[in-house]
mmCIF file of C-alpha atoms and ligand atoms in Angstrom:
data_model
loop_
_atom_site.group_PDB
_atom_site.id
_atom_site.type_symbol
_atom_site.label_atom_id
_atom_site.label_comp_id
_atom_site.label_asym_id
_atom_site.label_seq_id
_atom_site.Cartn_x
_atom_site.Cartn_y
_atom_site.Cartn_z
ATOM 1 C CA MET B 14 0.206 -0.576 0.327
ATOM 2 C CA THR B 15 1.254 3.625 -1.028
ATOM 3 C CA TRP B 16 0.480 6.124 1.592
ATOM 4 C CA GLU B 17 0.755 10.179 0.491
ATOM 5 C CA LYS B 18 0.575 12.997 2.819
ATOM 6 C CA GLY B 19 -1.798 15.065 3.364
ATOM 7 C CA ASP B 20 -3.478 18.030 5.168
ATOM 8 C CA PHE B 21 -0.315 18.235 8.174
ATOM 9 C CA LEU B 22 -2.134 17.476 11.968
ATOM 10 C CA TYR B 23 0.532 18.027 14.540
ATOM 11 C CA GLU B 24 4.133 19.094 14.934
ATOM 12 C CA GLY B 25 5.077 17.607 17.905
ATOM 13 C CA LYS B 26 8.737 17.409 20.110
ATOM 14 C CA ALA B 27 9.924 14.108 18.192
ATOM 15 C CA LYS B 28 7.448 13.671 15.344
ATOM 16 C CA LYS B 29 4.997 14.963 12.778
ATOM 17 C CA VAL B 30 1.520 13.838 11.406
ATOM 18 C CA TRP B 31 0.201 14.109 8.381
ATOM 19 C CA LYS B 32 -3.281 12.983 7.565
ATOM 20 C CA THR B 33 -3.709 11.007 3.880
ATOM 21 C CA GLY B 34 -6.479 9.758 1.984
ATOM 22 C CA ASP B 35 -8.045 7.488 3.859
ATOM 23 C CA PRO B 36 -9.607 8.816 6.981
ATOM 24 C CA LYS B 37 -8.481 6.248 8.690
ATOM 25 C CA VAL B 38 -4.905 6.596 8.458
ATOM 26 C CA TYR B 39 -2.469 9.004 9.545
ATOM 27 C CA ILE B 40 1.573 9.027 8.120
ATOM 28 C CA ILE B 41 3.948 9.567 11.321
ATOM 29 C CA GLU B 42 7.449 11.382 10.514
ATOM 30 C CA TYR B 43 9.826 10.396 13.189
ATOM 31 C CA LYS B 44 12.491 13.211 13.672
ATOM 32 C CA ASP B 45 16.060 13.747 14.922
ATOM 33 C CA HIS B 46 14.945 16.244 17.087
ATOM 34 C CA LEU B 47 15.884 14.778 21.182
ATOM 35 C CA THR B 48 14.237 17.147 24.238
ATOM 36 C CA ALA B 49 14.362 16.518 27.756
ATOM 37 C CA PHE B 50 12.724 18.236 31.069
ATOM 38 C CA ASN B 51 10.187 19.540 28.834
ATOM 39 C CA ALA B 52 11.916 20.568 25.807
ATOM 40 C CA GLU B 53 14.175 22.787 28.169
ATOM 41 C CA LYS B 54 17.313 21.026 26.687
ATOM 42 C CA LYS B 55 16.894 20.046 23.153
ATOM 43 C CA ALA B 56 19.424 18.167 20.366
ATOM 44 C CA THR B 57 19.379 17.263 17.123
ATOM 45 C CA LEU B 58 20.898 13.866 16.806
ATOM 46 C CA GLU B 59 20.936 13.027 13.044
ATOM 47 C CA GLY B 60 20.150 9.639 12.184
ATOM 48 C CA LYS B 61 17.871 9.263 15.498
ATOM 49 C CA GLY B 62 14.739 9.420 13.738
ATOM 50 C CA ARG B 63 14.782 6.756 11.961
ATOM 51 C CA LEU B 64 16.255 4.718 14.538
ATOM 52 C CA ASN B 65 12.860 5.587 16.978
ATOM 53 C CA ASN B 66 11.409 4.380 13.526
ATOM 54 C CA GLU B 67 12.707 0.928 12.989
ATOM 55 C CA ILE B 68 12.663 0.308 17.195
ATOM 56 C CA SER B 69 9.337 1.521 17.514
ATOM 57 C CA ALA B 70 8.020 -0.398 14.293
ATOM 58 C CA TYR B 71 9.843 -3.666 15.164
ATOM 59 C CA LEU B 72 8.249 -3.473 19.092
ATOM 60 C CA LEU B 73 4.627 -2.412 17.553
ATOM 61 C CA ALA B 74 4.603 -5.363 15.581
ATOM 62 C CA HIS B 75 5.835 -7.534 17.872
ATOM 63 C CA LEU B 76 2.633 -6.534 20.137
ATOM 64 C CA ALA B 77 0.552 -6.792 17.709
ATOM 65 C CA ALA B 78 1.059 -10.171 16.677
ATOM 66 C CA ARG B 79 0.490 -10.888 20.240
ATOM 67 C CA GLY B 80 -3.054 -9.959 20.510
ATOM 68 C CA VAL B 81 -2.255 -6.093 21.538
ATOM 69 C CA PRO B 82 -4.772 -3.594 19.526
ATOM 70 C CA THR B 83 -1.723 -0.783 18.827
ATOM 71 C CA HIS B 84 -1.898 2.740 15.782
ATOM 72 C CA PHE B 85 0.332 0.457 13.905
ATOM 73 C CA VAL B 86 -0.442 -0.226 10.465
ATOM 74 C CA GLU B 87 3.326 -0.356 9.126
ATOM 75 C CA ARG B 88 6.514 0.927 8.314
ATOM 76 C CA ILE B 89 6.578 3.125 4.823
ATOM 77 C CA ASP B 90 10.451 4.327 5.088
ATOM 78 C CA GLU B 91 12.986 5.283 6.891
ATOM 79 C CA ARG B 92 11.612 8.191 8.324
ATOM 80 C CA HIS B 93 7.499 7.518 8.459
ATOM 81 C CA GLN B 94 4.821 5.070 9.665
ATOM 82 C CA ALA B 95 1.122 4.725 8.467
ATOM 83 C CA VAL B 96 -0.349 4.138 11.632
ATOM 84 C CA ARG B 97 -4.096 3.685 12.345
ATOM 85 C CA ALA B 98 -6.187 7.433 12.842
ATOM 86 C CA VAL B 99 -6.998 8.201 16.308
ATOM 87 C CA THR B 100 -7.805 10.787 18.497
ATOM 88 C CA ILE B 101 -5.220 10.889 21.694
ATOM 89 C CA ILE B 102 -6.296 10.404 25.304
ATOM 90 C CA PRO B 103 -4.399 13.123 27.196
ATOM 91 C CA LEU B 104 -2.919 10.720 29.760
ATOM 92 C CA GLU B 105 0.880 9.600 29.925
ATOM 93 C CA VAL B 106 0.989 5.994 31.524
ATOM 94 C CA VAL B 107 3.876 4.945 32.734
ATOM 95 C CA VAL B 108 5.021 1.793 34.350
ATOM 96 C CA ARG B 109 7.939 1.241 36.135
ATOM 97 C CA ASN B 110 9.581 -2.648 36.985
ATOM 98 C CA VAL B 111 13.053 -0.423 38.793
ATOM 99 C CA THR B 112 12.773 2.461 40.479
ATOM 100 C CA THR B 113 14.500 5.533 38.982
ATOM 101 C CA GLY B 114 14.214 8.707 37.499
ATOM 102 C CA SER B 115 11.134 10.825 38.521
ATOM 103 C CA LEU B 116 9.725 8.092 40.422
ATOM 104 C CA CYS B 117 12.751 8.237 43.050
ATOM 105 C CA LYS B 118 13.188 12.526 42.855
ATOM 106 C CA ARG B 119 9.754 12.715 43.903
ATOM 107 C CA LEU B 120 9.485 10.713 46.481
ATOM 108 C CA GLY B 121 13.158 9.766 47.831
ATOM 109 C CA VAL B 122 12.938 6.318 46.976
ATOM 110 C CA GLU B 123 16.566 4.525 46.901
ATOM 111 C CA GLU B 124 17.168 4.292 43.034
ATOM 112 C CA GLY B 125 17.843 0.339 41.511
ATOM 113 C CA MET B 126 14.962 -1.332 43.385
ATOM 114 C CA GLU B 127 13.386 -4.061 41.264
ATOM 115 C CA LEU B 128 9.841 -3.864 42.236
ATOM 116 C CA PRO B 129 7.454 -6.794 43.634
ATOM 117 C CA ARG B 130 4.891 -5.999 40.690
ATOM 118 C CA PRO B 131 4.871 -3.191 38.186
ATOM 119 C CA LEU B 132 4.342 -0.061 39.265
ATOM 120 C CA LEU B 133 1.753 2.031 36.837
ATOM 121 C CA GLU B 134 1.342 5.711 36.960
ATOM 122 C CA LEU B 135 -0.861 8.646 35.170
ATOM 123 C CA TYR B 136 0.390 11.728 34.213
ATOM 124 C CA LEU B 137 -1.656 14.557 32.717
ATOM 125 C CA LYS B 138 -0.065 15.133 28.813
ATOM 126 C CA ASP B 139 0.194 18.913 29.438
ATOM 127 C CA ASP B 140 3.891 20.419 28.441
ATOM 128 C CA ALA B 141 2.483 24.356 29.975
ATOM 129 C CA LEU B 142 1.810 21.982 33.483
ATOM 130 C CA GLY B 143 4.962 19.538 33.366
ATOM 131 C CA ASP B 144 2.707 16.918 32.263
ATOM 132 C CA PRO B 145 1.830 16.510 36.539
ATOM 133 C CA LEU B 146 0.741 13.171 37.972
ATOM 134 C CA VAL B 147 -2.435 12.270 38.180
ATOM 135 C CA THR B 148 -4.740 10.067 40.126
ATOM 136 C CA ASP B 149 -7.678 7.891 38.167
ATOM 137 C CA ASP B 150 -10.274 10.250 39.900
ATOM 138 C CA HIS B 151 -8.842 13.480 38.436
ATOM 139 C CA ALA B 152 -8.825 11.373 35.185
ATOM 140 C CA LEU B 153 -12.394 9.968 35.272
ATOM 141 C CA LEU B 154 -14.177 13.600 36.986
ATOM 142 C CA PHE B 155 -11.901 15.778 34.553
ATOM 143 C CA GLY B 156 -13.057 13.727 31.532
ATOM 144 C CA TRP B 157 -10.212 12.747 30.083
ATOM 145 C CA ALA B 158 -11.155 9.225 29.966
ATOM 146 C CA THR B 159 -13.928 6.678 31.260
ATOM 147 C CA GLU B 160 -14.106 4.085 33.878
ATOM 148 C CA GLU B 161 -13.980 1.370 31.520
ATOM 149 C CA GLU B 162 -10.841 3.019 29.348
ATOM 150 C CA LEU B 163 -8.800 3.561 32.618
ATOM 151 C CA ALA B 164 -9.269 0.218 33.080
ATOM 152 C CA THR B 165 -8.505 -1.121 29.259
ATOM 153 C CA LEU B 166 -5.767 0.731 29.059
ATOM 154 C CA LYS B 167 -3.878 -0.368 32.332
ATOM 155 C CA ALA B 168 -4.382 -3.721 31.118
ATOM 156 C CA ILE B 169 -2.577 -3.201 27.996
ATOM 157 C CA THR B 170 -0.155 -1.353 29.684
ATOM 158 C CA LEU B 171 0.335 -4.591 31.956
ATOM 159 C CA GLU B 172 0.195 -7.220 28.708
ATOM 160 C CA VAL B 173 2.412 -4.799 26.881
ATOM 161 C CA ASN B 174 5.141 -4.790 30.264
ATOM 162 C CA ASP B 175 5.260 -8.453 30.367
ATOM 163 C CA LEU B 176 5.531 -9.094 26.637
ATOM 164 C CA LEU B 177 8.369 -6.112 25.978
ATOM 165 C CA ARG B 178 10.435 -7.361 29.198
ATOM 166 C CA ALA B 179 10.375 -10.940 28.280
ATOM 167 C CA LEU B 180 11.434 -9.773 24.500
ATOM 168 C CA PHE B 181 14.114 -7.677 26.320
ATOM 169 C CA ARG B 182 15.341 -9.599 28.985
ATOM 170 C CA ASP B 183 15.924 -12.727 26.007
ATOM 171 C CA LEU B 184 18.646 -9.440 24.521
ATOM 172 C CA SER B 185 20.258 -9.107 27.518
ATOM 173 C CA ILE B 186 18.476 -5.896 28.513
ATOM 174 C CA VAL B 187 16.368 -4.712 31.974
ATOM 175 C CA LEU B 188 13.270 -2.892 30.786
ATOM 176 C CA VAL B 189 13.683 -0.725 33.665
ATOM 177 C CA ASP B 190 10.569 1.804 32.989
ATOM 178 C CA PHE B 191 8.362 3.398 30.108
ATOM 179 C CA LYS B 192 5.712 5.255 28.649
ATOM 180 C CA LEU B 193 2.518 4.747 27.082
ATOM 181 C CA GLU B 194 -0.109 6.961 25.063
ATOM 182 C CA PHE B 195 -3.130 5.653 24.265
ATOM 183 C CA GLY B 196 -5.792 6.748 21.396
ATOM 184 C CA ARG B 197 -9.151 6.362 20.534
ATOM 185 C CA THR B 198 -10.511 5.680 16.943
ATOM 186 C CA ALA B 199 -13.722 6.950 15.162
ATOM 187 C CA GLU B 200 -14.761 3.285 15.866
ATOM 188 C CA GLY B 201 -14.314 4.329 19.535
ATOM 189 C CA ASP B 202 -11.795 1.556 19.687
ATOM 190 C CA LEU B 203 -8.919 2.355 22.321
ATOM 191 C CA VAL B 204 -5.565 1.153 21.391
ATOM 192 C CA LEU B 205 -1.637 1.647 21.471
ATOM 193 C CA ALA B 206 -0.862 4.849 19.777
ATOM 194 C CA ASP B 207 2.559 6.984 19.940
ATOM 195 C CA GLU B 208 5.765 5.545 19.933
ATOM 196 C CA ILE B 209 8.088 2.685 21.976
ATOM 197 C CA SER B 210 11.977 3.800 21.795
ATOM 198 C CA PRO B 211 14.850 4.943 23.672
ATOM 199 C CA ASP B 212 13.251 8.265 23.839
ATOM 200 C CA THR B 213 10.367 6.504 25.938
ATOM 201 C CA CYS B 214 11.926 3.537 27.531
ATOM 202 C CA ARG B 215 14.258 2.951 30.269
ATOM 203 C CA PHE B 216 16.624 -0.134 29.025
ATOM 204 C CA TRP B 217 19.642 -0.867 31.362
ATOM 205 C CA ASP B 218 22.282 -3.438 30.146
ATOM 206 C CA LEU B 219 21.720 -6.959 32.064
ATOM 207 C CA ALA B 220 25.543 -7.800 32.333
ATOM 208 C CA THR B 221 27.027 -3.817 32.824
ATOM 209 C CA GLY B 222 24.279 -2.146 33.941
ATOM 210 C CA ASP B 223 25.146 0.829 30.876
ATOM 211 C CA ARG B 224 21.830 3.022 30.127
ATOM 212 C CA LEU B 225 20.734 2.404 26.058
ATOM 213 C CA ASP B 226 18.272 4.752 26.580
ATOM 214 C CA LYS B 227 17.463 8.879 26.556
ATOM 215 C CA ASP B 228 19.019 8.617 29.649
ATOM 216 C CA ARG B 229 22.830 9.062 28.101
ATOM 217 C CA PHE B 230 21.554 12.418 27.170
ATOM 218 C CA ARG B 231 19.404 13.587 29.981
ATOM 219 C CA LYS B 232 22.632 13.058 31.785
ATOM 220 C CA ASP B 233 25.549 13.929 29.940
ATOM 221 C CA LEU B 234 26.664 10.611 29.688
ATOM 222 C CA GLY B 235 27.943 10.435 25.860
ATOM 223 C CA ASP B 236 27.482 8.597 22.881
ATOM 224 C CA VAL B 237 23.642 9.200 22.728
ATOM 225 C CA LEU B 238 23.110 7.169 19.012
ATOM 226 C CA GLY B 239 25.478 4.555 20.072
ATOM 227 C CA ALA B 240 22.837 3.573 22.180
ATOM 228 C CA TYR B 241 20.086 3.350 20.415
ATOM 229 C CA ARG B 242 21.820 1.692 17.848
ATOM 230 C CA GLU B 243 22.618 -0.934 19.719
ATOM 231 C CA ILE B 244 19.220 -0.865 20.859
ATOM 232 C CA TRP B 245 18.730 -1.810 17.064
ATOM 233 C CA ARG B 246 21.117 -3.760 17.168
ATOM 234 C CA ARG B 247 20.198 -6.734 19.362
ATOM 235 C CA LEU B 248 16.239 -6.697 18.028
ATOM 236 C CA SER B 249 16.913 -6.635 14.094
ATOM 237 C CA THR B 250 19.649 -9.819 14.702
ATOM 238 C CA ARG B 251 16.812 -11.823 17.729
ATOM 239 C CA GLU B 252 16.332 -14.563 16.602
ATOM 240 C CA ALA B 253 12.276 -14.518 16.315
HETATM 241 O O1 C5P U 18 10.413 10.872 33.968
HETATM 242 P P1 C5P U 18 10.770 9.370 34.634
HETATM 243 O O2 C5P U 18 11.218 9.308 35.399
HETATM 244 O O3 C5P U 18 8.729 10.292 35.034
HETATM 245 O O4 C5P U 18 10.476 8.207 33.799
HETATM 246 C C1 C5P U 18 9.564 7.502 33.491
HETATM 247 C C2 C5P U 18 9.643 6.718 31.836
HETATM 248 O O5 C5P U 18 8.848 7.117 31.113
HETATM 249 C C3 C5P U 18 10.958 6.713 31.159
HETATM 250 O O6 C5P U 18 11.051 5.991 30.595
HETATM 251 C C4 C5P U 18 10.723 7.916 30.260
HETATM 252 O O7 C5P U 18 11.773 7.857 29.361
HETATM 253 C C5 C5P U 18 8.672 7.826 30.078
HETATM 254 N N1 C5P U 18 8.599 9.406 29.366
HETATM 255 C C6 C5P U 18 8.251 9.764 28.480
HETATM 256 N N2 C5P U 18 7.916 10.682 28.122
HETATM 257 C C7 C5P U 18 7.419 11.597 29.223
HETATM 258 C C8 C5P U 18 7.829 11.378 30.623
HETATM 259 C C9 C5P U 18 8.401 10.104 30.678
HETATM 260 O O8 C5P U 18 8.622 9.185 27.105
HETATM 261 N N3 C5P U 18 6.894 12.720 29.086
#
């Protein structure tokens, strides 16, 4: 199938979105821009968009093949993906398997603790407010999601965590935490949307503890692109 860019819809920090001739399909372009700390820190890394497109397409296809409803249709070329047209639910759903990041900063808990079960958090997707942590009641009472949608998106998130943890464990990578977004199709189906990449996940090398994700950029650890390349090398040479 060939998809052509139609009306321009939206530009985010790492992606652009277009309509296509098919009202049920959008095109996403993965940009080389990298941002952190609510876009206070910015960079352009040539090749990052291509890598995230590859990685995200691989992971979304992996999940879809295992029954997870996703927006993924196909990878079109180096920078572009065709996805189902959705309206994004304004919640960032974060799952944590190991303590780090904002959790440790906010609650003062020790870093690097393996949690006895996955910890699920909701954040309001609002750059101007700095994406604050919110509760289920906030989401329900302010109409960001219905009770049924919350239950569904939590169940999907935990399923995604199980599937991705197993996938990365086989590649000697610890899936520390990650963020998912969800969208509603015109038919009212809730599907996993956005991307799954080293921009949105924390990956620690099992043997060395090396950070293989955007924390290399956040913390100035160097060779950011090398880490993204390493994630793609391990995924693309994986025996399915
Ligand atoms: O910063 P924090 O520890 O809350 O991040 C938890 C996880 O969610 C990390 O994997 C991070 O990359 C991801 N995240 C994201 N987009 C945000 C906030 C967090 O992808 N706006």
